[in-house]
Tab-separated table of C-alpha atoms in Angstrom:
chain	number	residue	atom	x	y	z
K	19	MET	CA	41.144	-2.000	-117.377
K	20	PHE	CA	41.208	-0.475	-113.863
K	21	TYR	CA	38.331	-2.617	-112.525
K	22	GLU	CA	39.380	-5.465	-110.226
K	23	ASN	CA	36.026	-6.577	-108.799
K	24	PRO	CA	33.008	-4.831	-110.379
K	25	VAL	CA	29.760	-5.720	-108.600
K	26	ALA	CA	26.175	-4.579	-109.083
K	27	LEU	CA	25.124	-1.769	-106.766
K	28	HIS	CA	22.171	-2.520	-104.499
K	29	PRO	CA	20.913	-0.807	-101.333
K	30	GLN	CA	20.863	-4.092	-99.406
K	31	ALA	CA	24.541	-4.710	-100.151
K	32	HIS	CA	25.818	-1.125	-100.214
K	33	GLY	CA	23.310	0.814	-98.149
K	34	GLN	CA	25.818	1.484	-95.376
K	35	ALA	CA	28.927	1.791	-97.519
K	36	GLY	CA	30.301	5.052	-98.822
K	37	LEU	CA	32.508	6.161	-101.680
K	38	SER	CA	35.988	7.064	-100.457
K	39	GLU	CA	36.666	10.787	-100.511
K	40	GLN	CA	40.376	10.006	-100.946
K	41	LEU	CA	39.950	8.423	-104.376
K	42	ASP	CA	42.399	9.931	-106.875
K	43	TYR	CA	43.716	8.942	-110.322
K	44	GLY	CA	46.312	6.557	-108.943
K	45	PHE	CA	44.277	3.644	-110.325
K	46	ALA	CA	45.225	4.836	-113.843
K	47	ALA	CA	48.939	5.268	-113.180
K	48	GLN	CA	49.984	1.910	-114.629
K	49	THR	CA	48.707	2.077	-118.191
K	50	ASN	CA	50.104	3.670	-121.322
K	51	ALA	CA	46.839	3.818	-123.305
K	52	VAL	CA	43.260	4.716	-122.365
K	53	PRO	CA	40.165	3.949	-124.491
K	54	ILE	CA	38.291	6.963	-125.826
K	55	THR	CA	35.161	7.445	-127.900
K	56	LEU	CA	34.625	9.097	-131.262
K	57	SER	CA	33.305	12.311	-129.721
K	58	GLU	CA	36.417	12.601	-127.515
K	59	ILE	CA	39.006	12.368	-130.291
K	60	PRO	CA	39.208	16.129	-131.092
K	61	LEU	CA	39.616	17.065	-127.420
K	62	ALA	CA	41.968	14.212	-126.534
K	63	ALA	CA	44.106	14.973	-129.585
K	64	LEU	CA	45.102	18.284	-127.988
K	65	SER	CA	46.947	16.386	-125.245
K	66	TYR	CA	47.869	12.928	-126.542
K	67	PRO	CA	48.749	10.960	-129.651
K	68	ILE	CA	45.585	9.135	-130.732
K	69	ALA	CA	45.913	5.620	-132.099
K	70	PHE	CA	43.736	2.563	-132.716
K	71	THR	CA	44.109	-0.772	-130.996
K	72	ILE	CA	44.763	-3.834	-133.132
K	73	GLU	CA	44.334	-6.730	-130.716
K	74	GLY	CA	40.974	-7.370	-129.099
K	75	GLY	CA	39.055	-5.256	-131.588
K	76	VAL	CA	39.757	-1.874	-133.144
K	77	ARG	CA	38.983	1.170	-131.052
K	78	PRO	CA	40.536	4.617	-130.525
K	79	VAL	CA	42.867	5.125	-127.575
K	80	ALA	CA	44.752	8.040	-126.087
K	81	ILE	CA	48.437	7.187	-125.678
K	82	VAL	CA	49.459	8.419	-122.217
K	83	GLY	CA	52.889	6.794	-121.888
K	84	LEU	CA	55.804	5.366	-123.823
K	85	ARG	CA	56.519	2.459	-121.493
K	86	ASP	CA	54.298	-0.390	-120.392
K	87	ASP	CA	52.611	0.254	-117.053
K	88	GLU	CA	53.448	3.961	-116.959
K	89	ASN	CA	51.026	6.846	-117.386
K	90	LEU	CA	53.042	10.037	-117.766
K	91	PHE	CA	49.995	12.173	-116.977
K	92	VAL	CA	49.455	10.818	-113.442
K	93	ASP	CA	51.977	11.921	-110.840
K	94	ARG	CA	53.078	10.155	-107.680
K	95	LYS	CA	50.319	11.855	-105.670
K	96	GLY	CA	47.638	10.469	-107.988
K	97	ASP	CA	46.895	13.806	-109.665
K	98	TRP	CA	46.231	14.063	-113.399
K	99	MET	CA	48.316	16.663	-115.202
K	100	PRO	CA	46.513	20.025	-115.044
K	101	GLY	CA	45.185	21.181	-118.391
K	102	ALA	CA	45.292	17.751	-120.030
K	103	TYR	CA	42.013	16.237	-121.160
K	104	ILE	CA	40.901	13.355	-118.903
K	105	PRO	CA	39.183	10.581	-120.899
K	106	ALA	CA	35.642	9.659	-119.895
K	107	TYR	CA	36.786	6.068	-119.375
K	108	VAL	CA	38.913	7.394	-116.500
K	109	ARG	CA	36.363	9.879	-115.178
K	110	ARG	CA	33.620	7.291	-114.818
K	111	TYR	CA	35.705	5.092	-112.488
K	112	PRO	CA	34.813	3.430	-110.112
K	113	PHE	CA	31.405	3.070	-111.773
K	114	ILE	CA	30.591	1.072	-114.881
K	115	LEU	CA	27.481	-0.276	-116.600
K	116	SER	CA	26.740	-3.949	-117.030
K	117	GLU	CA	24.189	-5.186	-119.561
K	118	TYR	CA	21.674	-7.885	-118.767
K	119	GLY	CA	18.883	-9.662	-120.600
K	120	ASP	CA	20.767	-9.746	-123.923
K	121	GLY	CA	21.256	-6.012	-123.813
K	122	GLU	CA	17.680	-5.206	-122.830
K	123	GLY	CA	18.758	-3.339	-119.717
K	124	VAL	CA	21.779	-1.989	-117.860
K	125	GLN	CA	22.854	-2.176	-114.239
K	126	LEU	CA	25.174	0.283	-112.515
K	127	CYS	CA	28.178	-1.460	-110.981
K	128	ILE	CA	31.062	-0.307	-108.813
K	129	ASP	CA	34.585	-1.598	-108.323
K	130	ASP	CA	34.391	-3.306	-104.935
K	131	HIS	CA	37.879	-2.407	-103.771
K	132	PRO	CA	39.164	-0.987	-100.444
K	133	ARG	CA	40.444	2.121	-102.214
K	134	VAL	CA	36.910	2.762	-103.493
K	135	LEU	CA	34.412	1.699	-100.820
K	136	VAL	CA	34.609	2.442	-97.120
K	137	PRO	CA	32.320	0.592	-94.669
K	138	GLU	CA	31.419	3.779	-92.820
K	139	GLY	CA	31.536	7.437	-93.746
K	140	GLY	CA	32.571	8.605	-97.183
K	141	LEU	CA	30.104	9.797	-99.799
K	142	PRO	CA	26.797	7.918	-99.322
K	143	LEU	CA	25.536	5.804	-102.205
K	144	PHE	CA	21.981	5.300	-100.951
K	145	ARG	CA	19.491	7.034	-98.691
K	146	GLY	CA	17.383	4.138	-97.552
K	147	GLU	CA	16.334	2.344	-100.733
K	148	GLU	CA	16.907	5.338	-102.997
K	149	PRO	CA	20.171	6.270	-104.734
K	150	THR	CA	21.746	9.549	-103.712
K	151	PRO	CA	22.046	12.413	-106.246
K	152	MET	CA	25.744	11.543	-106.544
K	153	LEU	CA	24.899	7.987	-107.568
K	154	GLU	CA	22.228	9.134	-109.998
K	155	LYS	CA	24.751	11.498	-111.590
K	156	ALA	CA	27.232	8.621	-111.904
K	157	PHE	CA	24.568	6.438	-113.536
K	158	ASN	CA	23.676	9.141	-116.059
K	159	PHE	CA	27.327	9.746	-116.871
K	160	CYS	CA	27.966	6.025	-117.405
K	161	ARG	CA	24.942	5.883	-119.701
K	162	SER	CA	26.317	8.765	-121.762
K	163	VAL	CA	29.703	7.028	-122.037
K	164	HIS	CA	27.961	3.802	-123.062
K	165	ALA	CA	26.015	5.657	-125.760
K	166	ALA	CA	29.219	7.306	-127.002
K	167	ASP	CA	30.848	3.872	-127.218
K	168	LEU	CA	27.988	2.615	-129.380
K	169	ALA	CA	28.267	5.673	-131.632
K	170	THR	CA	31.984	4.965	-132.130
K	171	SER	CA	31.461	1.538	-133.702
K	172	PRO	CA	30.077	2.749	-137.099
K	173	PHE	CA	33.016	5.165	-137.404
K	174	ILE	CA	35.511	2.347	-136.857
K	175	GLU	CA	33.673	0.094	-139.295
K	176	VAL	CA	33.914	2.735	-142.036
K	177	LEU	CA	37.640	3.320	-141.412
K	178	ILE	CA	38.244	-0.413	-141.740
K	179	ALA	CA	36.058	-0.695	-144.839
K	180	CYS	CA	37.884	2.229	-146.478
K	181	GLY	CA	41.242	0.596	-145.790
K	182	VAL	CA	42.820	3.707	-144.294
K	183	LEU	CA	44.033	2.126	-141.041
K	184	ASP	CA	47.626	0.924	-141.113
K	185	ALA	CA	49.718	-0.771	-138.440
K	186	ARG	CA	52.329	1.641	-137.189
K	187	ALA	CA	55.280	1.973	-134.844
K	188	ALA	CA	56.360	5.187	-133.181
K	189	GLU	CA	59.989	5.904	-132.325
K	190	VAL	CA	60.738	8.780	-129.972
K	191	ALA	CA	64.304	10.096	-129.776
K	192	MET	CA	65.689	10.633	-126.292
K	193	PRO	CA	68.286	13.241	-125.192
K	194	ASP	CA	70.880	10.546	-124.423
K	195	GLY	CA	70.935	9.511	-128.056
K	196	GLY	CA	68.758	6.469	-127.558
K	197	SER	CA	65.145	6.026	-128.518
K	198	ILE	CA	61.936	4.367	-127.348
K	199	LYS	CA	59.831	2.468	-129.847
K	200	MET	CA	56.148	1.652	-129.506
K	201	ALA	CA	54.335	-0.754	-131.804
K	202	GLY	CA	51.142	-2.786	-131.868
K	203	PHE	CA	48.770	0.002	-132.836
K	204	ALA	CA	47.217	1.433	-136.000
K	205	SER	CA	46.848	4.943	-137.321
K	206	ILE	CA	45.046	6.612	-140.210
K	207	ASP	CA	47.296	6.708	-143.270
K	208	GLU	CA	47.055	10.269	-144.572
K	209	ALA	CA	47.938	9.353	-148.158
K	210	LYS	CA	45.263	6.645	-148.274
K	211	PHE	CA	42.735	9.012	-146.723
K	212	ARG	CA	43.435	11.744	-149.280
K	213	ALA	CA	43.105	9.183	-152.074
K	214	LEU	CA	39.550	8.239	-151.087
K	215	PRO	CA	36.880	8.952	-153.731
K	216	ASP	CA	35.002	12.238	-153.389
K	217	GLU	CA	31.747	10.455	-152.615
K	218	VAL	CA	33.370	8.686	-149.647
K	219	ILE	CA	34.763	11.973	-148.311
K	220	LEU	CA	31.291	13.470	-148.694
K	221	THR	CA	29.795	10.615	-146.684
K	222	LEU	CA	32.386	11.113	-143.939
K	223	ARG	CA	31.604	14.826	-143.870
K	224	ARG	CA	27.865	14.261	-143.663
K	225	GLN	CA	28.378	11.870	-140.763
K	226	GLY	CA	30.418	14.531	-138.961
K	227	TRP	CA	33.506	12.296	-138.854
K	228	LEU	CA	36.063	14.460	-140.654
K	229	ALA	CA	36.905	16.433	-137.505
K	230	ALA	CA	37.900	13.231	-135.698
K	231	ILE	CA	39.965	12.035	-138.663
K	232	TYR	CA	41.914	15.282	-138.977
K	233	ALA	CA	42.359	15.439	-135.203
K	234	GLN	CA	43.834	11.932	-135.159
K	235	LEU	CA	46.248	12.833	-137.954
K	236	HIS	CA	47.366	16.031	-136.199
K	237	SER	CA	47.702	14.263	-132.840
K	238	THR	CA	50.838	12.478	-134.037
K	239	LEU	CA	52.703	15.674	-133.169
K	240	ASN	CA	52.177	14.748	-129.509
K	241	TRP	CA	54.602	11.806	-129.654
K	242	THR	CA	57.411	14.288	-129.054
K	243	ARG	CA	55.541	15.651	-126.049
K	244	LEU	CA	55.506	12.180	-124.491
K	245	GLY	CA	59.267	11.996	-124.886
K	246	ASP	CA	59.642	15.362	-123.144
K	247	LEU	CA	57.424	14.211	-120.292
K	248	LEU	CA	59.428	11.006	-119.906
K	249	VAL	CA	62.678	12.965	-119.667
K	250	THR	CA	61.133	15.354	-117.138
K	251	ARG	CA	59.979	12.471	-114.947
K	252	HIS	CA	63.098	10.316	-115.063
K	253	GLY	CA	65.811	12.832	-115.918
């Protein structure tokens, strides 16, 4: 998602190029769901409904729109809605890590796209052979996102093993009397969660996962907010 031509960064190839200072969040305007990590769920749940993907592997996502190819939190100028949490998956763009050597190492890559890289000017990526502080900061941030992704996998595995994830569909009523229905995602079933044995709940608490579970359950209140945003945008 978002990346059209990710390439490995190298001073010989990108020593003269710069990062565009005009880069905004327009690249994220045509999606209705953004991947998030376990540690982001409580924060993201304040702004969005949180769900879990079904196809292509189970992972948590922030639902940012009710229609395909529409992010209700990015306006026509490419600005993200003030006050809304911006997922790390979005904030790391245009950088991303690529593994090599069967996961033995990682390489920082960038989306080689005209909106991202400018041949002259912009924010420099290298000073001679050395990465600039900006690039080092991007590398460290991508590493933290990568680590958070890895930490999310055990959480998902336990939810699946406990059988608390159920396929769901959300239907949002619109002012004109119609409705918009979204399907193809899963959510934590509250009744199944509450029915888990005490020892399982204790394990979840010791792992520090209960906060994310309760946040996901409470985030369903944000479906109505998406409907309000859709009405505001389209009238």
